[in-house]
XYZ file of N, CA and C in Angstrom:
216
model
N 0.961 -1.360 -0.157
C -0.177 0.284 0.088
C 1.179 1.183 -0.098
N 0.681 2.355 -0.824
C 1.424 3.429 -0.805
C 0.752 4.554 -0.248
N 1.691 4.797 0.485
C 1.051 5.925 1.806
C 1.699 7.228 0.825
N 0.707 8.424 0.927
C 1.243 9.526 0.009
C 0.746 10.882 0.919
N 1.653 11.377 1.100
C 1.560 12.694 1.691
C 1.166 14.347 0.771
N 1.312 13.779 -0.225
C 1.446 14.981 -1.041
C 2.648 15.831 -0.810
N 3.138 15.528 -0.527
C 4.660 16.660 0.066
C 5.176 16.870 -1.236
N 5.488 15.990 -2.307
C 5.754 16.188 -3.873
C 4.877 16.230 -5.009
N 3.871 16.932 -4.285
C 2.394 16.418 -5.505
C 3.215 17.359 -6.343
N 3.558 18.515 -6.307
C 4.197 19.222 -7.686
C 4.818 18.413 -8.786
N 5.621 17.303 -8.448
C 6.112 16.775 -9.655
C 5.558 15.689 -10.391
N 4.451 15.761 -9.923
C 3.117 15.032 -10.821
C 3.120 15.314 -12.367
N 3.031 16.967 -12.709
C 3.151 17.139 -14.088
C 4.828 16.610 -14.724
N 5.780 16.891 -14.210
C 7.113 16.614 -14.565
C 6.969 14.810 -14.884
N 6.518 14.250 -14.299
C 6.554 12.807 -14.209
C 5.455 12.285 -15.326
N 4.357 13.071 -15.357
C 3.134 12.788 -16.352
C 4.243 13.027 -17.894
N 4.869 13.883 -17.919
C 5.904 14.599 -19.076
C 6.264 13.470 -19.498
N 7.250 13.130 -18.810
C 8.124 11.696 -18.883
C 7.444 10.794 -19.519
N 6.377 10.314 -18.934
C 5.677 9.178 -19.203
C 5.510 9.072 -20.738
N 4.628 10.490 -21.025
C 4.329 10.469 -22.268
C 5.405 10.488 -23.480
N 6.602 10.923 -23.322
C 7.646 11.162 -24.131
C 8.570 9.770 -24.256
N 8.586 8.883 -23.370
C 9.741 7.610 -23.170
C 8.660 6.313 -23.210
N 7.104 6.526 -22.951
C 6.550 5.551 -23.398
C 6.940 4.632 -22.028
N 7.262 5.219 -20.733
C 7.630 4.097 -19.957
C 7.244 5.215 -18.545
N 6.788 3.921 -17.566
C 6.264 4.632 -16.024
C 7.299 4.773 -15.138
N 8.622 4.348 -15.630
C 9.696 4.425 -14.267
C 9.729 5.666 -13.805
N 9.584 6.955 -13.947
C 9.491 8.333 -13.742
C 8.095 8.336 -12.510
N 7.152 7.867 -13.199
C 5.924 8.055 -12.142
C 6.199 7.074 -11.280
N 6.928 5.642 -11.307
C 6.889 4.819 -10.081
C 8.145 5.666 -9.187
N 9.502 6.076 -9.558
C 9.798 7.258 -9.047
C 9.166 7.839 -7.936
N 8.308 8.726 -8.410
C 7.623 9.667 -7.843
C 6.670 8.854 -6.746
N 5.967 8.124 -7.024
C 5.048 6.960 -5.855
C 6.374 6.565 -4.611
N 7.529 6.153 -5.141
C 8.108 5.521 -4.212
C 8.809 6.622 -3.287
N 8.979 7.913 -4.014
C 9.392 9.306 -3.473
C 8.457 9.458 -2.167
N 7.304 9.606 -2.844
C 5.975 9.850 -1.685
C 5.666 8.655 -0.527
N 6.242 7.458 -0.860
C 6.017 6.461 0.215
C 7.107 6.776 1.039
N 8.204 6.781 0.600
C 9.470 7.068 1.274
C 9.183 8.380 2.434
N 8.839 9.411 1.912
C 8.728 10.414 2.598
C 8.121 10.306 4.124
N 6.814 9.210 3.770
C 5.708 9.058 4.619
C 6.445 8.555 5.506
N 7.213 7.292 5.316
C 7.950 6.299 6.260
C 9.424 6.840 7.271
N 9.822 8.024 6.105
C 11.233 8.213 6.769
C 11.165 9.972 6.462
N 10.281 10.827 7.236
C 10.418 11.954 6.726
C 11.355 12.502 7.440
N 12.456 12.234 8.004
C 13.421 12.554 9.112
C 14.834 12.806 7.934
N 14.692 12.104 6.913
C 15.593 12.128 6.043
C 16.057 14.194 6.032
N 17.247 14.498 5.815
C 17.643 15.643 5.842
C 17.091 16.532 3.800
N 16.731 17.757 4.106
C 16.318 18.494 3.091
C 17.180 18.051 1.757
N 18.012 18.232 1.899
C 18.985 17.707 0.462
C 18.808 16.630 -0.124
N 18.613 15.262 0.720
C 17.932 14.319 0.233
C 16.882 14.357 -0.925
N 15.594 14.995 -0.286
C 14.530 15.148 -0.926
C 14.683 15.936 -2.005
N 15.410 17.301 -1.856
C 15.777 18.014 -3.157
C 16.599 17.318 -4.080
N 17.558 16.144 -3.610
C 18.302 15.693 -5.074
C 17.044 14.760 -5.666
N 16.201 14.072 -4.865
C 15.133 12.856 -5.394
C 14.601 13.897 -6.391
N 13.919 14.976 -6.046
C 13.000 15.932 -6.674
C 13.664 16.476 -8.037
N 15.296 16.792 -8.354
C 15.767 17.241 -9.171
C 15.820 15.968 -10.359
N 15.843 14.744 -9.470
C 16.028 13.407 -10.662
C 14.809 13.601 -11.567
N 13.511 13.448 -10.561
C 12.391 13.499 -11.313
C 12.029 14.198 -12.289
N 12.365 15.578 -11.834
C 11.925 16.859 -12.506
C 12.924 17.070 -13.560
N 14.234 16.451 -13.698
C 15.018 16.866 -14.807
C 15.887 16.208 -15.429
N 15.765 14.939 -14.878
C 16.951 13.642 -15.582
C 16.176 13.113 -16.589
N 14.545 13.084 -16.998
C 14.494 12.432 -18.050
C 13.489 13.462 -19.371
N 13.920 13.127 -20.660
C 13.421 14.151 -21.392
C 11.738 14.003 -21.241
N 11.242 15.129 -21.421
C 9.914 15.641 -21.092
C 9.346 16.072 -22.524
N 7.915 15.878 -22.746
C 7.213 16.636 -23.881
C 6.999 17.979 -23.394
N 6.782 18.815 -24.387
C 6.413 20.321 -23.929
C 4.976 20.499 -24.258
N 4.302 20.068 -25.175
C 3.037 20.260 -26.098
C 2.632 18.713 -26.061
N 1.321 18.677 -27.148
C 0.653 17.858 -27.812
C 1.582 17.023 -28.978
N 2.036 16.033 -28.773
C 2.925 15.550 -29.868
C 2.139 15.216 -31.136
N 0.390 14.553 -31.059
C -0.074 14.456 -32.241
C -1.403 15.276 -31.993
N -1.521 16.433 -32.693
C -2.576 16.997 -31.713
C -4.026 16.637 -32.617
N -3.936 15.553 -33.914
C -4.987 15.255 -34.388
C -5.413 14.041 -33.831
N -4.751 13.413 -32.965
C -5.638 12.457 -31.976
C -6.830 12.637 -31.258
N -6.274 14.005 -30.606
C -7.187 14.755 -29.764
C -8.731 14.615 -30.302
């Protein structure tokens, strides 16, 4: 069961843009793991959370718009 504190909810759009670009859900799984880890170990220092957020936000390619507008 995933515990979600919504501490990193601002990362959801970044994760979803990665899923759309590379057709993989690894980034979104990383987001879920991060939320669960924060729930269970919130005492970790802020640099740890910042580093994890930067990986989700910046590490994978992202889409910036609709790739195939005619599919809408």
